PDB file of C-alpha atoms in Angstrom:
ATOM      1  CA  MET A   1       2.095  39.161 -35.388  1.00  0.00           C
ATOM      2  CA  SER A   2       1.121  42.022 -37.698  1.00  0.00           C
ATOM      3  CA  THR A   3       2.949  42.579 -40.962  1.00  0.00           C
ATOM      4  CA  ALA A   4       4.659  45.821 -41.978  1.00  0.00           C
ATOM      5  CA  ARG A   5       1.779  46.541 -44.353  1.00  0.00           C
ATOM      6  CA  GLU A   6      -0.814  46.101 -41.621  1.00  0.00           C
ATOM      7  CA  ARG A   7       1.149  48.307 -39.218  1.00  0.00           C
ATOM      8  CA  ILE A   8       1.436  51.071 -41.818  1.00  0.00           C
ATOM      9  CA  LEU A   9      -2.296  50.969 -42.565  1.00  0.00           C
ATOM     10  CA  GLU A  10      -3.142  50.980 -38.856  1.00  0.00           C
ATOM     11  CA  ALA A  11      -0.759  53.857 -38.138  1.00  0.00           C
ATOM     12  CA  THR A  12      -2.175  55.950 -40.965  1.00  0.00           C
ATOM     13  CA  GLY A  13      -5.720  55.275 -39.790  1.00  0.00           C
ATOM     14  CA  GLU A  14      -4.831  56.337 -36.251  1.00  0.00           C
ATOM     15  CA  LEU A  15      -3.258  59.592 -37.482  1.00  0.00           C
ATOM     16  CA  LEU A  16      -6.348  60.273 -39.600  1.00  0.00           C
ATOM     17  CA  ALA A  17      -8.407  60.325 -36.413  1.00  0.00           C
ATOM     18  CA  THR A  18      -6.981  63.763 -35.589  1.00  0.00           C
ATOM     19  CA  LYS A  19      -5.750  65.355 -38.819  1.00  0.00           C
ATOM     20  CA  ASP A  20      -6.374  65.533 -42.551  1.00  0.00           C
ATOM     21  CA  ALA A  21      -4.528  63.150 -44.876  1.00  0.00           C
ATOM     22  CA  LEU A  22      -2.571  65.989 -46.521  1.00  0.00           C
ATOM     23  CA  ALA A  23      -1.244  67.051 -43.105  1.00  0.00           C
ATOM     24  CA  ILE A  24       0.167  63.599 -42.294  1.00  0.00           C
ATOM     25  CA  SER A  25       3.804  63.100 -43.230  1.00  0.00           C
ATOM     26  CA  THR A  26       5.272  59.804 -44.329  1.00  0.00           C
ATOM     27  CA  ARG A  27       7.833  60.236 -41.538  1.00  0.00           C
ATOM     28  CA  ALA A  28       5.059  60.377 -38.922  1.00  0.00           C
ATOM     29  CA  ILE A  29       3.482  57.248 -40.402  1.00  0.00           C
ATOM     30  CA  CYS A  30       6.773  55.374 -40.378  1.00  0.00           C
ATOM     31  CA  ASP A  31       7.591  56.418 -36.814  1.00  0.00           C
ATOM     32  CA  ARG A  32       4.191  55.256 -35.601  1.00  0.00           C
ATOM     33  CA  ALA A  33       4.356  51.986 -37.557  1.00  0.00           C
ATOM     34  CA  LYS A  34       7.999  51.409 -36.572  1.00  0.00           C
ATOM     35  CA  VAL A  35       9.166  50.856 -40.143  1.00  0.00           C
ATOM     36  CA  GLY A  36      11.729  52.515 -42.375  1.00  0.00           C
ATOM     37  CA  MET A  37      10.713  55.017 -45.065  1.00  0.00           C
ATOM     38  CA  PRO A  38      11.426  52.591 -47.949  1.00  0.00           C
ATOM     39  CA  GLU A  39       8.762  50.216 -46.578  1.00  0.00           C
ATOM     40  CA  ILE A  40       5.924  52.546 -47.640  1.00  0.00           C
ATOM     41  CA  TYR A  41       7.191  52.572 -51.211  1.00  0.00           C
ATOM     42  CA  ARG A  42       7.800  48.830 -51.154  1.00  0.00           C
ATOM     43  CA  GLN A  43       4.274  48.087 -49.958  1.00  0.00           C
ATOM     44  CA  PHE A  44       2.216  50.827 -51.650  1.00  0.00           C
ATOM     45  CA  GLY A  45       4.321  52.410 -54.395  1.00  0.00           C
ATOM     46  CA  ASP A  46       4.038  55.920 -52.934  1.00  0.00           C
ATOM     47  CA  LYS A  47       2.087  57.919 -50.370  1.00  0.00           C
ATOM     48  CA  GLN A  48      -0.911  58.236 -52.699  1.00  0.00           C
ATOM     49  CA  GLY A  49      -1.026  54.455 -53.057  1.00  0.00           C
ATOM     50  CA  LEU A  50      -1.007  54.189 -49.261  1.00  0.00           C
ATOM     51  CA  LEU A  51      -3.860  56.696 -48.905  1.00  0.00           C
ATOM     52  CA  THR A  52      -5.921  54.813 -51.498  1.00  0.00           C
ATOM     53  CA  ALA A  53      -5.399  51.595 -49.541  1.00  0.00           C
ATOM     54  CA  VAL A  54      -6.423  53.360 -46.317  1.00  0.00           C
ATOM     55  CA  ALA A  55      -9.557  54.661 -48.054  1.00  0.00           C
ATOM     56  CA  ASP A  56     -10.436  51.098 -49.041  1.00  0.00           C
ATOM     57  CA  VAL A  57     -10.041  50.015 -45.414  1.00  0.00           C
ATOM     58  CA  GLY A  58     -12.366  52.877 -44.471  1.00  0.00           C
ATOM     59  CA  PHE A  59     -14.904  51.658 -47.004  1.00  0.00           C
ATOM     60  CA  GLU A  60     -14.737  48.184 -45.464  1.00  0.00           C
ATOM     61  CA  ARG A  61     -15.831  49.697 -42.139  1.00  0.00           C
ATOM     62  CA  PHE A  62     -18.433  51.873 -43.843  1.00  0.00           C
ATOM     63  CA  LEU A  63     -19.923  48.949 -45.763  1.00  0.00           C
ATOM     64  CA  ALA A  64     -19.901  46.728 -42.678  1.00  0.00           C
ATOM     65  CA  ASP A  65     -22.126  49.338 -41.016  1.00  0.00           C
ATOM     66  CA  LYS A  66     -24.387  49.332 -44.078  1.00  0.00           C
ATOM     67  CA  ARG A  67     -24.761  45.559 -44.008  1.00  0.00           C
ATOM     68  CA  ARG A  68     -25.822  45.716 -40.364  1.00  0.00           C
ATOM     69  CA  ASN A  69     -28.725  48.045 -41.122  1.00  0.00           C
ATOM     70  CA  PRO A  70     -31.935  46.114 -40.341  1.00  0.00           C
ATOM     71  CA  LEU A  71     -34.466  45.635 -43.123  1.00  0.00           C
ATOM     72  CA  THR A  72     -38.095  46.371 -42.330  1.00  0.00           C
ATOM     73  CA  ASP A  73     -41.348  46.062 -44.250  1.00  0.00           C
ATOM     74  CA  ASP A  74     -40.957  49.696 -45.362  1.00  0.00           C
ATOM     75  CA  PRO A  75     -38.092  49.992 -47.898  1.00  0.00           C
ATOM     76  CA  VAL A  76     -38.439  53.781 -48.070  1.00  0.00           C
ATOM     77  CA  ALA A  77     -37.982  54.059 -44.301  1.00  0.00           C
ATOM     78  CA  ASP A  78     -34.941  51.807 -44.670  1.00  0.00           C
ATOM     79  CA  LEU A  79     -33.485  54.272 -47.196  1.00  0.00           C
ATOM     80  CA  ARG A  80     -33.851  57.064 -44.644  1.00  0.00           C
ATOM     81  CA  THR A  81     -32.171  54.911 -41.986  1.00  0.00           C
ATOM     82  CA  ALA A  82     -29.290  54.195 -44.369  1.00  0.00           C
ATOM     83  CA  TRP A  83     -28.949  57.930 -45.115  1.00  0.00           C
ATOM     84  CA  ASP A  84     -28.739  58.758 -41.394  1.00  0.00           C
ATOM     85  CA  GLY A  85     -26.189  55.993 -40.865  1.00  0.00           C
ATOM     86  CA  HIS A  86     -24.067  57.386 -43.702  1.00  0.00           C
ATOM     87  CA  VAL A  87     -24.088  60.861 -42.103  1.00  0.00           C
ATOM     88  CA  GLY A  88     -23.267  59.384 -38.703  1.00  0.00           C
ATOM     89  CA  PHE A  89     -20.201  57.596 -40.120  1.00  0.00           C
ATOM     90  CA  ALA A  90     -18.983  60.830 -41.730  1.00  0.00           C
ATOM     91  CA  LEU A  91     -19.340  62.830 -38.519  1.00  0.00           C
ATOM     92  CA  ARG A  92     -17.518  60.182 -36.490  1.00  0.00           C
ATOM     93  CA  ASN A  93     -14.672  59.886 -39.023  1.00  0.00           C
ATOM     94  CA  PRO A  94     -14.322  63.295 -40.698  1.00  0.00           C
ATOM     95  CA  HIS A  95     -10.762  63.000 -42.049  1.00  0.00           C
ATOM     96  CA  LEU A  96     -11.185  59.403 -43.161  1.00  0.00           C
ATOM     97  CA  TYR A  97     -14.507  60.251 -44.813  1.00  0.00           C
ATOM     98  CA  ARG A  98     -12.924  63.059 -46.838  1.00  0.00           C
ATOM     99  CA  LEU A  99     -10.200  60.687 -47.957  1.00  0.00           C
ATOM    100  CA  MET A 100     -12.788  58.105 -49.008  1.00  0.00           C
ATOM    101  CA  PHE A 101     -15.063  60.423 -50.986  1.00  0.00           C
ATOM    102  CA  THR A 102     -12.627  63.054 -52.313  1.00  0.00           C
ATOM    103  CA  PRO A 103      -9.735  60.952 -53.616  1.00  0.00           C
ATOM    104  CA  THR A 104      -6.887  62.672 -55.428  1.00  0.00           C
ATOM    105  CA  GLY A 105      -4.813  61.295 -58.268  1.00  0.00           C
ATOM    106  CA  ASP A 106      -5.724  58.520 -60.661  1.00  0.00           C
ATOM    107  CA  ALA A 107      -6.215  55.752 -58.094  1.00  0.00           C
ATOM    108  CA  LYS A 108      -9.741  55.583 -56.697  1.00  0.00           C
ATOM    109  CA  PRO A 109     -11.028  53.414 -53.843  1.00  0.00           C
ATOM    110  CA  ARG A 110     -12.360  50.216 -55.385  1.00  0.00           C
ATOM    111  CA  ALA A 111     -15.049  49.778 -52.739  1.00  0.00           C
ATOM    112  CA  ILE A 112     -17.113  52.702 -54.055  1.00  0.00           C
ATOM    113  CA  ASP A 113     -18.615  50.212 -56.519  1.00  0.00           C
ATOM    114  CA  GLU A 114     -19.834  48.003 -53.674  1.00  0.00           C
ATOM    115  CA  ALA A 115     -21.279  51.028 -51.885  1.00  0.00           C
ATOM    116  CA  ARG A 116     -23.267  51.848 -55.033  1.00  0.00           C
ATOM    117  CA  ALA A 117     -24.371  48.216 -55.354  1.00  0.00           C
ATOM    118  CA  ILE A 118     -25.698  48.092 -51.777  1.00  0.00           C
ATOM    119  CA  LEU A 119     -27.638  51.308 -52.347  1.00  0.00           C
ATOM    120  CA  LEU A 120     -28.976  49.987 -55.649  1.00  0.00           C
ATOM    121  CA  GLN A 121     -30.334  46.911 -53.867  1.00  0.00           C
ATOM    122  CA  ALA A 122     -32.105  49.174 -51.382  1.00  0.00           C
ATOM    123  CA  VAL A 123     -33.599  51.233 -54.200  1.00  0.00           C
ATOM    124  CA  GLU A 124     -34.729  48.116 -56.047  1.00  0.00           C
ATOM    125  CA  ARG A 125     -36.646  47.048 -52.925  1.00  0.00           C
ATOM    126  CA  CYS A 126     -38.560  50.329 -53.259  1.00  0.00           C
ATOM    127  CA  ARG A 127     -39.223  49.575 -56.920  1.00  0.00           C
ATOM    128  CA  ASP A 128     -40.481  46.082 -56.100  1.00  0.00           C
ATOM    129  CA  ALA A 129     -42.844  47.635 -53.533  1.00  0.00           C
ATOM    130  CA  GLY A 130     -44.191  50.048 -56.140  1.00  0.00           C
ATOM    131  CA  ARG A 131     -42.525  53.014 -54.434  1.00  0.00           C
ATOM    132  CA  LEU A 132     -40.044  54.199 -57.072  1.00  0.00           C
ATOM    133  CA  ARG A 133     -40.621  57.089 -59.483  1.00  0.00           C
ATOM    134  CA  THR A 134     -37.440  56.845 -61.578  1.00  0.00           C
ATOM    135  CA  ALA A 135     -34.937  54.287 -62.844  1.00  0.00           C
ATOM    136  CA  PRO A 136     -33.169  52.469 -59.963  1.00  0.00           C
ATOM    137  CA  GLU A 137     -29.671  53.364 -61.156  1.00  0.00           C
ATOM    138  CA  LEU A 138     -30.515  57.063 -61.421  1.00  0.00           C
ATOM    139  CA  ALA A 139     -32.304  57.002 -58.060  1.00  0.00           C
ATOM    140  CA  GLY A 140     -29.263  55.434 -56.401  1.00  0.00           C
ATOM    141  CA  GLN A 141     -26.873  57.938 -57.962  1.00  0.00           C
ATOM    142  CA  THR A 142     -29.102  60.821 -56.910  1.00  0.00           C
ATOM    143  CA  ILE A 143     -29.378  59.672 -53.308  1.00  0.00           C
ATOM    144  CA  LEU A 144     -25.666  58.918 -52.919  1.00  0.00           C
ATOM    145  CA  SER A 145     -24.620  62.239 -54.484  1.00  0.00           C
ATOM    146  CA  ALA A 146     -26.917  64.184 -52.173  1.00  0.00           C
ATOM    147  CA  ASN A 147     -25.885  62.151 -49.129  1.00  0.00           C
ATOM    148  CA  VAL A 148     -22.182  62.783 -49.747  1.00  0.00           C
ATOM    149  CA  GLY A 149     -22.854  66.455 -50.454  1.00  0.00           C
ATOM    150  CA  VAL A 150     -24.653  66.911 -47.139  1.00  0.00           C
ATOM    151  CA  CYS A 151     -21.780  65.232 -45.295  1.00  0.00           C
ATOM    152  CA  MET A 152     -19.123  67.338 -46.992  1.00  0.00           C
ATOM    153  CA  MET A 153     -20.933  70.585 -46.211  1.00  0.00           C
ATOM    154  CA  ALA A 154     -21.459  69.548 -42.587  1.00  0.00           C
ATOM    155  CA  LEU A 155     -17.771  68.672 -42.210  1.00  0.00           C
ATOM    156  CA  SER A 156     -16.466  71.753 -43.990  1.00  0.00           C
ATOM    157  CA  PHE A 157     -18.903  74.330 -42.604  1.00  0.00           C
ATOM    158  CA  PRO A 158     -20.308  72.866 -39.379  1.00  0.00           C
ATOM    159  CA  ASP A 159     -21.623  76.195 -38.108  1.00  0.00           C
ATOM    160  CA  LEU A 160     -23.712  76.686 -41.250  1.00  0.00           C
ATOM    161  CA  PHE A 161     -24.630  73.137 -42.237  1.00  0.00           C
ATOM    162  CA  GLY A 162     -23.964  70.965 -39.178  1.00  0.00           C
ATOM    163  CA  ASP A 163     -27.511  71.082 -37.800  1.00  0.00           C
ATOM    164  CA  PRO A 164     -29.064  67.600 -38.204  1.00  0.00           C
ATOM    165  CA  ALA A 165     -32.219  69.293 -39.498  1.00  0.00           C
ATOM    166  CA  VAL A 166     -30.317  70.242 -42.669  1.00  0.00           C
ATOM    167  CA  SER A 167     -29.516  66.601 -43.376  1.00  0.00           C
ATOM    168  CA  TRP A 168     -33.091  65.501 -42.603  1.00  0.00           C
ATOM    169  CA  SER A 169     -34.539  68.159 -44.872  1.00  0.00           C
ATOM    170  CA  VAL A 170     -32.342  67.177 -47.825  1.00  0.00           C
ATOM    171  CA  ARG A 171     -32.894  63.488 -47.084  1.00  0.00           C
ATOM    172  CA  ASP A 172     -36.672  63.782 -47.156  1.00  0.00           C
ATOM    173  CA  ALA A 173     -36.637  66.002 -50.257  1.00  0.00           C
ATOM    174  CA  VAL A 174     -34.380  63.675 -52.268  1.00  0.00           C
ATOM    175  CA  ILE A 175     -35.867  60.365 -51.154  1.00  0.00           C
ATOM    176  CA  GLY A 176     -39.371  61.815 -51.442  1.00  0.00           C
ATOM    177  CA  LYS A 177     -38.590  62.920 -55.000  1.00  0.00           C
ATOM    178  CA  VAL A 178     -37.497  59.482 -56.179  1.00  0.00           C
ATOM    179  CA  THR A 179     -40.039  57.436 -54.207  1.00  0.00           C
ATOM    180  CA  GLY A 180     -43.104  59.659 -53.799  1.00  0.00           C
ATOM    181  CA  ASP A 181     -44.877  59.688 -50.456  1.00  0.00           C
ATOM    182  CA  GLU A 182     -47.251  57.292 -48.755  1.00  0.00           C
ATOM    183  CA  ARG A 183     -50.334  59.459 -49.296  1.00  0.00           C
ATOM    184  CA  GLU A 184     -49.537  59.704 -52.984  1.00  0.00           C
ATOM    185  CA  ASP A 185     -49.201  55.932 -53.185  1.00  0.00           C
ATOM    186  CA  THR A 186     -52.524  55.500 -51.382  1.00  0.00           C
ATOM    187  CA  ARG A 187     -54.243  57.891 -53.776  1.00  0.00           C
ATOM    188  CA  ILE A 188     -52.708  56.175 -56.809  1.00  0.00           C
ATOM    189  CA  GLY A 189     -53.961  52.824 -55.557  1.00  0.00           C
ATOM    190  CA  ALA A 190     -57.419  54.242 -54.879  1.00  0.00           C
ATOM    191  CA  ALA A 191     -57.513  55.862 -58.328  1.00  0.00           C
ATOM    192  CA  THR A 192     -56.716  52.539 -59.954  1.00  0.00           C
ATOM    193  CA  VAL A 193     -59.499  50.764 -58.068  1.00  0.00           C
ATOM    194  CA  LEU A 194     -61.950  53.588 -58.828  1.00  0.00           C
ATOM    195  CA  ALA A 195     -61.116  53.526 -62.527  1.00  0.00           C
ATOM    196  CA  GLN A 196     -61.646  49.775 -62.642  1.00  0.00           C
ATOM    197  CA  ALA A 197     -64.950  50.137 -60.792  1.00  0.00           C
ATOM    198  CA  LEU A 198     -66.189  52.824 -63.182  1.00  0.00           C
ATOM    199  CA  VAL A 199     -65.241  50.791 -66.224  1.00  0.00           C
ATOM    200  CA  GLY A 200     -67.047  47.807 -64.747  1.00  0.00           C
ATOM    201  CA  THR A 201     -70.138  49.905 -64.057  1.00  0.00           C
ATOM    202  CA  LEU A 202     -70.216  51.456 -67.542  1.00  0.00           C
ATOM    203  CA  THR A 203     -69.768  48.138 -69.278  1.00  0.00           C
ATOM    204  CA  GLY A 204     -72.075  46.266 -66.929  1.00  0.00           C
ATOM    205  CA  THR A 205     -69.427  43.660 -66.214  1.00  0.00           C
ATOM    206  CA  ALA A 206     -68.753  44.494 -62.573  1.00  0.00           C
ATOM    207  CA  PRO A 207     -71.157  46.983 -61.004  1.00  0.00           C
ATOM    208  CA  VAL A 208     -70.098  48.565 -57.725  1.00  0.00           C
ATOM    209  CA  ASP A 209     -72.350  50.012 -55.043  1.00  0.00           C
ATOM    210  CA  GLY A 210     -72.522  53.763 -54.416  1.00  0.00           C
ATOM    211  CA  ALA A 211     -71.120  53.565 -50.889  1.00  0.00           C
ATOM    212  CA  ALA A 212     -67.928  51.914 -52.140  1.00  0.00           C
ATOM    213  CA  LEU A 213     -67.556  54.547 -54.851  1.00  0.00           C
ATOM    214  CA  GLY A 214     -68.012  57.251 -52.237  1.00  0.00           C
ATOM    215  CA  ARG A 215     -65.242  55.844 -50.068  1.00  0.00           C
ATOM    216  CA  LEU A 216     -62.878  55.628 -53.037  1.00  0.00           C
ATOM    217  CA  THR A 217     -63.663  59.191 -54.078  1.00  0.00           C
ATOM    218  CA  ASP A 218     -62.975  60.449 -50.547  1.00  0.00           C
ATOM    219  CA  ALA A 219     -59.587  58.725 -50.620  1.00  0.00           C
ATOM    220  CA  LEU A 220     -58.631  60.707 -53.713  1.00  0.00           C
ATOM    221  CA  ARG A 221     -59.477  64.114 -52.319  1.00  0.00           C
ATOM    222  CA  PRO A 222     -56.411  66.182 -51.342  1.00  0.00           C
ATOM    223  CA  PRO A 223     -56.034  66.927 -47.640  1.00  0.00           C
ATOM    224  CA  THR A 224     -57.597  70.145 -46.484  1.00  0.00           C
ATOM    225  CA  GLY A 225     -55.584  72.588 -44.440  1.00  0.00           C
ATOM    226  CA  PRO A 226     -56.819  74.308 -41.299  1.00  0.00           C
ATOM    227  CA  THR A 227     -59.537  76.845 -41.896  1.00  0.00           C
ATOM    228  CA  THR A 228     -59.561  80.350 -40.506  1.00  0.00           C
ATOM    229  CA  GLU A 229     -62.600  82.344 -39.641  1.00  0.00           C
ATOM    230  CA  SER A 230     -62.903  85.795 -41.153  1.00  0.00           C
TER     231      SER A 230
END
C-alpha cells in the first residue's frame, strides 16, 4: 500500500503531465492524492519542497534513460545519441523538464550532480580515444548547457525552434567543437606518422620509401570541393 508521501508525489507528477508546476494548486494535489492539506507540509515542508522532490523523481527517470543508452566503439557518436535522448525526454515531459532544469528558490534537485557525472564519463571516453579538444569538465558543462538551452527554446517557442534540425545543428556544432571531427583526427594521425618518417629519413635511423610518403602526404591534403567549368 502506498504511503501519503508516495501518493502526493505521484499525484503531482500526473498533474504535471498537462500543466506547468506554477499552475498546479496544492488543493488539486491533495484532492488527487486523497490527503489533507497539512500532509504536504508535514512531508515536504511547503509546496516548493514538494516540487523539488518531484524534480528529483523526474531526474531518476531521466538518468535511468541515460544509463540504458548503449555504448559503442565510437564515443563521439554515443555523445550524439545521448544528446538526442535528452531532447526526446524533454519533448515527452515538457512541464516536468522545466521543473527539473529551471528550479526556483534555494532548494535545487540533487540529481543534477549525477547527470553531470554521467556526461563527464561519456566525455572522458572521448578523451581516452584521443577525440577531445578541451578539458573534460569544461566539455561536459558546454554540452549540457547547450543541450538544455536547445530543449528550453523548443519547449517555449516550438514554432521557431521545434524543428529537429535545429537541435541536430547545435548538437553537431557543440560536440564537433569539443571533439573535432573524424577527418581531422585522421589527418592529425597521418601528420604524426609523416613527421616521424621524415625525422627518421633525415637522421638515417628509419628511412621510409617514397610511395609510403606519398600516401601520407595525400592523407593530409584538405578535401577538394566540386569544380565548375568556366
